Short mmCIF file of C-alpha atoms in Angstrom, two decimals:
data_model
loop_
_atom_site.label_atom_id
_atom_site.label_comp_id
_atom_site.label_asym_id
_atom_site.label_seq_id
_atom_site.Cartn_x
_atom_site.Cartn_y
_atom_site.Cartn_z
CA UNK A 93 14.73 -2.57 13.72
CA UNK A 94 14.47 -6.49 13.30
CA UNK A 95 15.90 -6.55 16.06
CA UNK A 96 13.38 -4.96 17.98
CA UNK A 97 10.24 -6.94 15.53
CA UNK A 98 11.41 -10.58 16.76
CA UNK A 99 11.65 -9.34 19.96
CA UNK A 100 8.46 -8.51 20.29
CA UNK A 101 8.12 -11.51 18.08
CA UNK A 102 9.11 -13.78 20.81
CA UNK A 103 7.10 -12.42 23.08
CA UNK A 104 9.38 -12.22 25.83
CA UNK A 105 12.21 -10.32 26.57
CA UNK A 106 15.14 -13.78 26.12
CA UNK A 107 18.36 -13.05 28.62
CA UNK A 108 21.79 -12.72 26.70
CA UNK A 109 23.47 -8.76 24.97
CA UNK A 110 20.47 -8.71 22.78
CA UNK A 111 17.95 -8.21 25.56
CA UNK A 112 20.20 -5.76 27.28
CA UNK A 113 20.61 -3.82 24.50
CA UNK A 114 16.82 -4.21 23.94
CA UNK A 115 16.22 -3.14 28.10
CA UNK A 116 18.72 0.22 27.81
CA UNK A 117 17.24 1.58 24.74
CA UNK A 118 14.34 1.10 26.32
CA UNK A 119 14.54 2.99 28.66
CA UNK A 120 17.49 5.49 27.58
CA UNK A 121 16.24 6.19 23.50
CA UNK A 122 12.36 4.85 22.99
CA UNK A 123 10.92 5.63 26.53
CA UNK A 124 11.93 9.13 24.80
CA UNK A 125 10.77 9.37 21.37
CA UNK A 126 7.37 7.90 22.56
CA UNK A 127 6.67 10.57 24.98
CA UNK A 128 8.02 13.34 21.99
CA UNK A 129 5.45 11.37 20.27
CA UNK A 130 2.61 11.31 22.09
CA UNK A 131 2.61 7.67 22.74
CA UNK A 132 3.74 6.43 25.40
CA UNK A 133 1.05 5.33 26.33
CA UNK A 134 0.20 2.70 23.04
CA UNK A 135 0.62 -0.66 23.23
CA UNK A 136 -0.50 -0.93 19.72
CA UNK A 137 -1.95 1.15 16.95
CA UNK A 138 -3.35 0.30 13.87
CA UNK A 139 -2.99 0.48 9.48
CA UNK A 140 -5.79 -0.35 8.05
CA UNK A 141 -8.26 1.18 4.85
CA UNK A 142 -5.40 0.96 2.22
CA UNK A 143 -1.42 0.31 2.02
CA UNK A 144 0.94 0.43 4.58
CA UNK A 145 5.03 1.64 3.28
CA UNK A 146 6.69 -1.61 4.53
CA UNK A 147 9.33 0.86 4.91
CA UNK A 148 6.93 2.81 6.90
CA UNK A 149 5.65 0.11 9.54
CA UNK A 150 10.24 -1.21 9.34
CA UNK A 151 11.04 2.79 10.91
CA UNK A 152 8.70 2.52 13.38
CA UNK A 153 9.39 -1.25 14.29
CA UNK A 154 12.95 0.23 14.92
CA UNK A 155 11.38 3.26 17.25
CA UNK A 156 10.01 0.32 19.05
CA UNK A 157 6.48 1.14 18.57
CA UNK A 158 3.76 -1.46 16.86
CA UNK A 159 1.38 -0.43 13.86
CA UNK A 160 -0.33 -3.57 13.27
CA UNK A 161 -1.68 -4.16 8.90
CA UNK A 162 -5.26 -5.92 9.57
CA UNK A 163 -8.09 -6.17 7.72
CA UNK A 164 -11.62 -6.35 7.06
CA UNK A 165 -15.14 -4.40 5.32
CA UNK A 166 -18.18 -3.09 6.96
CA UNK A 167 -19.85 -6.50 5.70
CA UNK A 168 -17.71 -8.39 7.62
CA UNK A 169 -18.19 -6.04 11.95
CA UNK A 170 -14.44 -5.14 11.06
CA UNK A 171 -11.23 -6.96 11.04
CA UNK A 172 -11.29 -10.44 8.76
CA UNK A 173 -7.74 -10.53 9.20
CA UNK A 174 -4.57 -8.82 11.46
CA UNK A 175 -1.20 -8.84 12.90
CA UNK A 176 -1.16 -9.19 16.50
CA UNK A 177 1.54 -9.22 19.38
CA UNK A 178 3.73 -12.94 18.55
CA UNK A 179 2.20 -12.87 14.87
CA UNK A 180 3.52 -9.61 12.84
CA UNK A 181 5.34 -10.61 9.49
CA UNK A 182 5.39 -6.10 7.65
CA UNK A 183 4.26 -6.41 4.31
CA UNK A 184 0.63 -8.43 5.31
CA UNK A 185 -2.23 -7.86 6.47
CA UNK A 186 -2.24 -11.46 9.24
CA UNK A 187 -4.26 -14.39 9.69
CA UNK A 188 -7.21 -14.70 9.73
CA UNK A 189 -9.21 -13.94 13.82
CA UNK A 190 -10.42 -16.19 15.35
CA UNK A 191 -13.57 -17.69 14.35
CA UNK A 192 -13.61 -15.97 10.83
CA UNK A 193 -12.18 -18.78 7.68
CA UNK A 194 -10.73 -16.41 4.99
CA UNK A 195 -9.40 -18.67 1.37
CA UNK A 196 -9.24 -17.50 -1.93
CA UNK A 197 -11.41 -18.06 -4.83
CA UNK A 198 -9.52 -19.01 -8.34
CA UNK A 199 -9.06 -16.06 -8.92
CA UNK A 200 -7.99 -15.16 -6.19
CA UNK A 201 -10.29 -13.32 -5.09
CA UNK A 202 -10.96 -13.38 -0.91
CA UNK A 203 -13.60 -15.85 0.83
CA UNK A 204 -14.80 -15.12 4.13
CA UNK A 205 -16.90 -16.80 6.34
CA UNK A 206 -18.07 -16.69 9.82
CA UNK A 207 -20.36 -15.49 12.55
CA UNK A 208 -19.09 -12.03 11.48
CA UNK A 209 -19.93 -11.34 8.24
CA UNK A 210 -23.08 -9.54 7.48
CA UNK A 211 -26.33 -11.62 6.28
CA UNK A 212 -27.11 -9.04 3.93
CA UNK A 213 -27.74 -5.51 2.51
CA UNK A 214 -31.01 -4.07 4.20
CA UNK A 215 -33.90 -4.00 1.07
CA UNK A 216 -31.50 -5.43 -1.38
CA UNK A 217 -31.84 -8.82 -2.29
CA UNK A 218 -29.74 -8.37 -5.63
CA UNK A 219 -26.69 -6.64 -3.99
CA UNK A 220 -26.69 -9.01 -0.99
CA UNK A 221 -27.49 -12.35 -3.62
CA UNK A 222 -23.83 -11.32 -5.88
CA UNK A 223 -22.10 -10.65 -2.34
CA UNK A 224 -23.13 -13.58 -0.68
CA UNK A 225 -22.74 -16.70 -2.47
CA UNK A 226 -23.07 -20.28 -0.36
CA UNK A 227 -22.38 -18.00 3.23
CA UNK A 228 -19.37 -17.25 0.92
CA UNK A 229 -18.23 -12.88 1.36
CA UNK A 230 -17.07 -11.72 -1.99
CA UNK A 231 -15.03 -9.39 -1.13
CA UNK A 232 -14.11 -7.28 -3.95
CA UNK A 233 -10.44 -7.06 -3.44
CA UNK A 234 -7.81 -10.19 -4.23
CA UNK A 235 -5.10 -11.29 -2.10
CA UNK A 236 -2.63 -13.42 -1.34
CA UNK A 237 -1.84 -16.18 1.12
CA UNK A 238 2.58 -17.36 1.84
CA UNK A 239 3.18 -20.49 3.42
CA UNK A 240 3.12 -19.52 7.51
CA UNK A 241 -1.03 -18.37 6.87
CA UNK A 242 -0.56 -14.19 6.35
CA UNK A 243 -2.89 -12.27 3.89
CA UNK A 244 -1.69 -9.81 1.68
CA UNK A 245 -3.57 -7.74 -0.31
CA UNK A 246 -2.68 -7.12 -4.10
CA UNK A 247 -5.36 -5.43 -5.38
CA UNK A 248 -8.95 -4.93 -6.16
CA UNK A 249 -11.11 -7.04 -8.91
CA UNK A 250 -12.58 -4.53 -11.01
CA UNK A 251 -9.21 -2.55 -10.57
CA UNK A 252 -7.12 -5.22 -12.56
CA UNK A 253 -4.87 -3.99 -15.71
CA UNK A 254 -5.95 -6.90 -18.19
CA UNK A 255 -2.60 -5.80 -20.95
CA UNK A 256 -3.06 -6.29 -25.07
CA UNK A 257 -0.99 -9.41 -24.07
CA UNK A 258 -3.42 -11.39 -21.54
CA UNK A 259 -1.12 -10.53 -19.03
CA UNK A 260 -3.02 -10.22 -15.59
CA UNK A 261 -1.78 -7.02 -13.55
CA UNK A 262 -2.60 -5.68 -9.95
CA UNK A 263 -1.50 -2.01 -10.26
CA UNK A 264 -1.99 -1.28 -6.44
CA UNK A 265 1.21 -3.14 -5.09
CA UNK A 266 2.92 -1.12 -8.31
CA UNK A 267 1.17 1.77 -6.69
CA UNK A 268 2.18 1.25 -3.63
CA UNK A 269 6.45 1.07 -4.74
CA UNK A 270 6.32 3.94 -6.42
CA UNK A 271 4.91 6.82 -3.81
CA UNK A 272 7.89 5.39 -1.59
CA UNK A 273 9.97 7.03 -3.53
CA UNK A 274 10.25 10.53 -2.09
CA UNK A 275 10.38 12.35 -5.06
CA UNK A 276 6.36 11.34 -5.66
CA UNK A 277 3.60 11.34 -4.10
CA UNK A 278 1.07 9.47 -6.02
CA UNK A 279 0.72 6.99 -8.65
CA UNK A 280 -1.79 5.55 -11.37
CA UNK A 281 -0.25 2.90 -12.54
CA UNK A 282 -1.68 2.12 -16.81
CA UNK A 283 -2.29 -0.29 -19.23
CA UNK A 284 -5.53 -1.79 -19.91
CA UNK A 285 -4.99 -3.58 -23.37
CA UNK A 286 -1.80 -1.71 -23.72
CA UNK A 287 1.10 -3.25 -24.74
CA UNK A 288 3.36 -2.59 -21.70
CA UNK A 289 2.74 -0.55 -17.85
CA UNK A 290 2.99 2.83 -17.85
CA UNK A 291 2.41 5.64 -14.91
CA UNK A 292 0.88 9.10 -14.27
CA UNK A 293 2.92 10.80 -10.91
CA UNK A 294 2.26 13.19 -9.51
CA UNK A 295 5.02 15.27 -6.96
CA UNK A 296 6.01 15.92 -3.83
CA UNK A 297 6.86 19.18 -3.08
CA UNK A 298 7.90 18.99 -0.34
CA UNK A 299 9.99 16.33 -1.60
CA UNK A 300 10.57 18.86 -4.75
CA UNK A 301 11.99 21.59 -2.92
CA UNK A 302 14.25 19.92 -0.26
CA UNK A 303 15.55 18.16 -4.35
CA UNK A 304 16.67 22.25 -5.04
CA UNK A 305 18.04 23.03 -1.55
CA UNK A 306 20.10 19.47 -1.45
CA UNK A 307 21.50 19.62 -5.42
CA UNK A 308 21.81 24.11 -5.06
CA UNK A 309 19.40 25.00 -8.13
CA UNK A 310 16.87 26.07 -8.41
CA UNK A 311 13.07 24.46 -10.63
CA UNK A 312 11.08 27.10 -12.51
CA UNK A 313 8.52 23.45 -14.21
CA UNK A 314 9.51 20.58 -11.39
CA UNK A 315 7.36 18.82 -13.64
CA UNK A 316 9.51 19.07 -17.11
CA UNK A 317 13.29 19.85 -15.41
CA UNK A 318 14.51 17.06 -16.52
CA UNK A 319 17.11 17.20 -13.59
CA UNK A 320 13.71 16.22 -11.77
CA UNK A 321 13.21 13.87 -14.23
CA UNK A 322 16.58 11.88 -13.80
CA UNK A 323 16.02 11.70 -10.45
CA UNK A 324 13.05 10.12 -10.82
CA UNK A 325 12.93 7.45 -13.36
CA UNK A 326 16.59 6.43 -11.53
CA UNK A 327 13.98 5.40 -8.48
CA UNK A 328 11.51 3.86 -11.19
CA UNK A 329 14.38 1.65 -12.96
CA UNK A 330 15.48 0.05 -8.92
CA UNK A 331 11.23 -0.67 -7.75
CA UNK A 332 10.71 -2.08 -11.65
CA UNK A 333 13.50 -4.76 -10.16
CA UNK A 334 10.85 -6.14 -6.82
CA UNK A 335 8.26 -6.88 -9.98
CA UNK A 336 8.28 -9.54 -12.88
CA UNK A 337 8.74 -8.09 -15.91
CA UNK A 338 5.98 -7.47 -17.11
CA UNK A 339 4.45 -5.69 -14.69
CA UNK A 340 7.52 -2.89 -14.97
CA UNK A 341 6.94 0.65 -15.37
CA UNK A 342 7.44 1.42 -19.01
CA UNK A 343 7.57 4.70 -19.15
CA UNK A 344 5.52 7.72 -16.90
CA UNK A 345 3.85 11.46 -17.80
CA UNK A 346 4.84 13.63 -14.70
CA UNK A 347 1.30 15.85 -14.30
CA UNK A 348 2.23 19.53 -13.92
CA UNK A 349 -0.16 19.27 -10.49
CA UNK A 350 -1.58 16.78 -8.40
CA UNK A 351 -3.50 15.11 -9.00
CA UNK A 352 -6.23 17.08 -6.57
CA UNK A 353 -10.61 16.86 -5.29
CA UNK A 354 -11.86 19.90 -6.67
CA UNK A 355 -10.24 18.07 -10.32
CA UNK A 356 -12.51 15.52 -9.79
CA UNK A 357 -9.91 13.58 -9.29
CA UNK A 358 -9.74 12.44 -5.90
CA UNK A 359 -12.13 11.50 -3.46
CA UNK A 360 -12.45 12.28 0.04
CA UNK A 361 -11.62 10.13 2.00
CA UNK A 362 -8.46 10.38 -0.86
CA UNK A 363 -8.42 7.32 -3.22
CA UNK A 364 -7.63 8.14 -6.78
CA UNK A 365 -10.65 8.26 -8.86
CA UNK A 366 -9.27 6.67 -12.47
CA UNK A 367 -10.92 6.89 -14.57
CA UNK A 368 -11.29 10.39 -14.05
CA UNK A 369 -8.10 10.81 -13.72
CA UNK A 370 -7.11 9.11 -16.84
CA UNK A 371 -10.10 11.16 -19.07
CA UNK A 372 -7.01 13.81 -17.81
CA UNK A 373 -4.77 13.35 -19.23
CA UNK A 374 -5.53 10.83 -22.40
CA UNK A 375 -3.44 12.88 -25.06
CA UNK A 376 -0.69 12.26 -22.29
CA UNK A 377 -1.46 8.50 -22.00
CA UNK A 378 -1.37 7.89 -25.99
CA UNK A 379 2.40 9.87 -25.87
CA UNK A 380 3.80 7.50 -23.68
CA UNK A 381 2.38 5.08 -25.68
CA UNK A 382 2.86 6.45 -29.23
CA UNK A 383 5.90 4.23 -31.70
#
C-alpha cells in the first residue's frame, strides 16, 4: 500500500524495480480487482461528510484505488480543502482549494474565506451575522494543520468535552479509533464535567458471530459475555496508546442493542445523537464513574 501510494504521489512511474513491480501488479492483479468491484473506470473516489478510517484508505491504496478525503460545507459551495493527485496525505482532508483561504482561530475552529463562501442565509440576518464574520465563514468544525499545510479535522466545536479538570477534548477522533475495533459498530465518548473519559459501545453483530465461530464458543448475550468484554478491553487498551493520557478511555459499557433511528439515537444519515443516547444510558454512565 505504501509503495503504491508513493508512486501515485510522484505523479509518474519512475524507473527501476519498484516501477516494474507496480506495472506488473497493475496489469495482473489491480485491473482484475477493479473490474470485480465495478471501479475499473473510476479515476478517483471522494470521501467526505464524515471521517473515514485511515486503515481503510490504506487498504484501498494498496489495491491502487484512489480514495481522497475532502472537507467542505454547503456554506462554502462544496469543497474547502481536498487531497488530489500528487498531493495525498492519508488521515487528512488535504490542502485548501485554489482561491480559498483557510485558517484556524485561537480555539482551533476552521475559518474559510473566498469566492466559494456564501453571501448569507436567506432572510436570516441573525444566523448570517453569527456564521459570517468579516467575510470569514466560521465552520463550527475544529482542525489542525501539519507542517506541510495538510488539514486534519479534530471534531465539532459544539461537541467539545470539558472534563472536571478543565481539559478540552474533541471526542470524534477517539470515537473513530474505537470504531476501528472489529467487534465495535458505534462508539460514543463520555466525559463532560467528569474526571476521566468513558465510552458507550454498540457491537457489530457479524463480528460477534465471527468471533464465536473462530473461538468455537456459544454466546447468548454478547453485551455481558466476559469473553467479548475481554476482547474489547484488549483493543481499547491498544487504542488508548494512540492518545494522550487525558484522552484515554478508562471505562466502557457495551449496550445490549445497537443504536438506532427508531430509538431516536441516530439521524436519518446515521449520525449519533449524543444527548439522546446519554439520556437513554444515564444509569450505566453513572455506574462507570461510581467509586
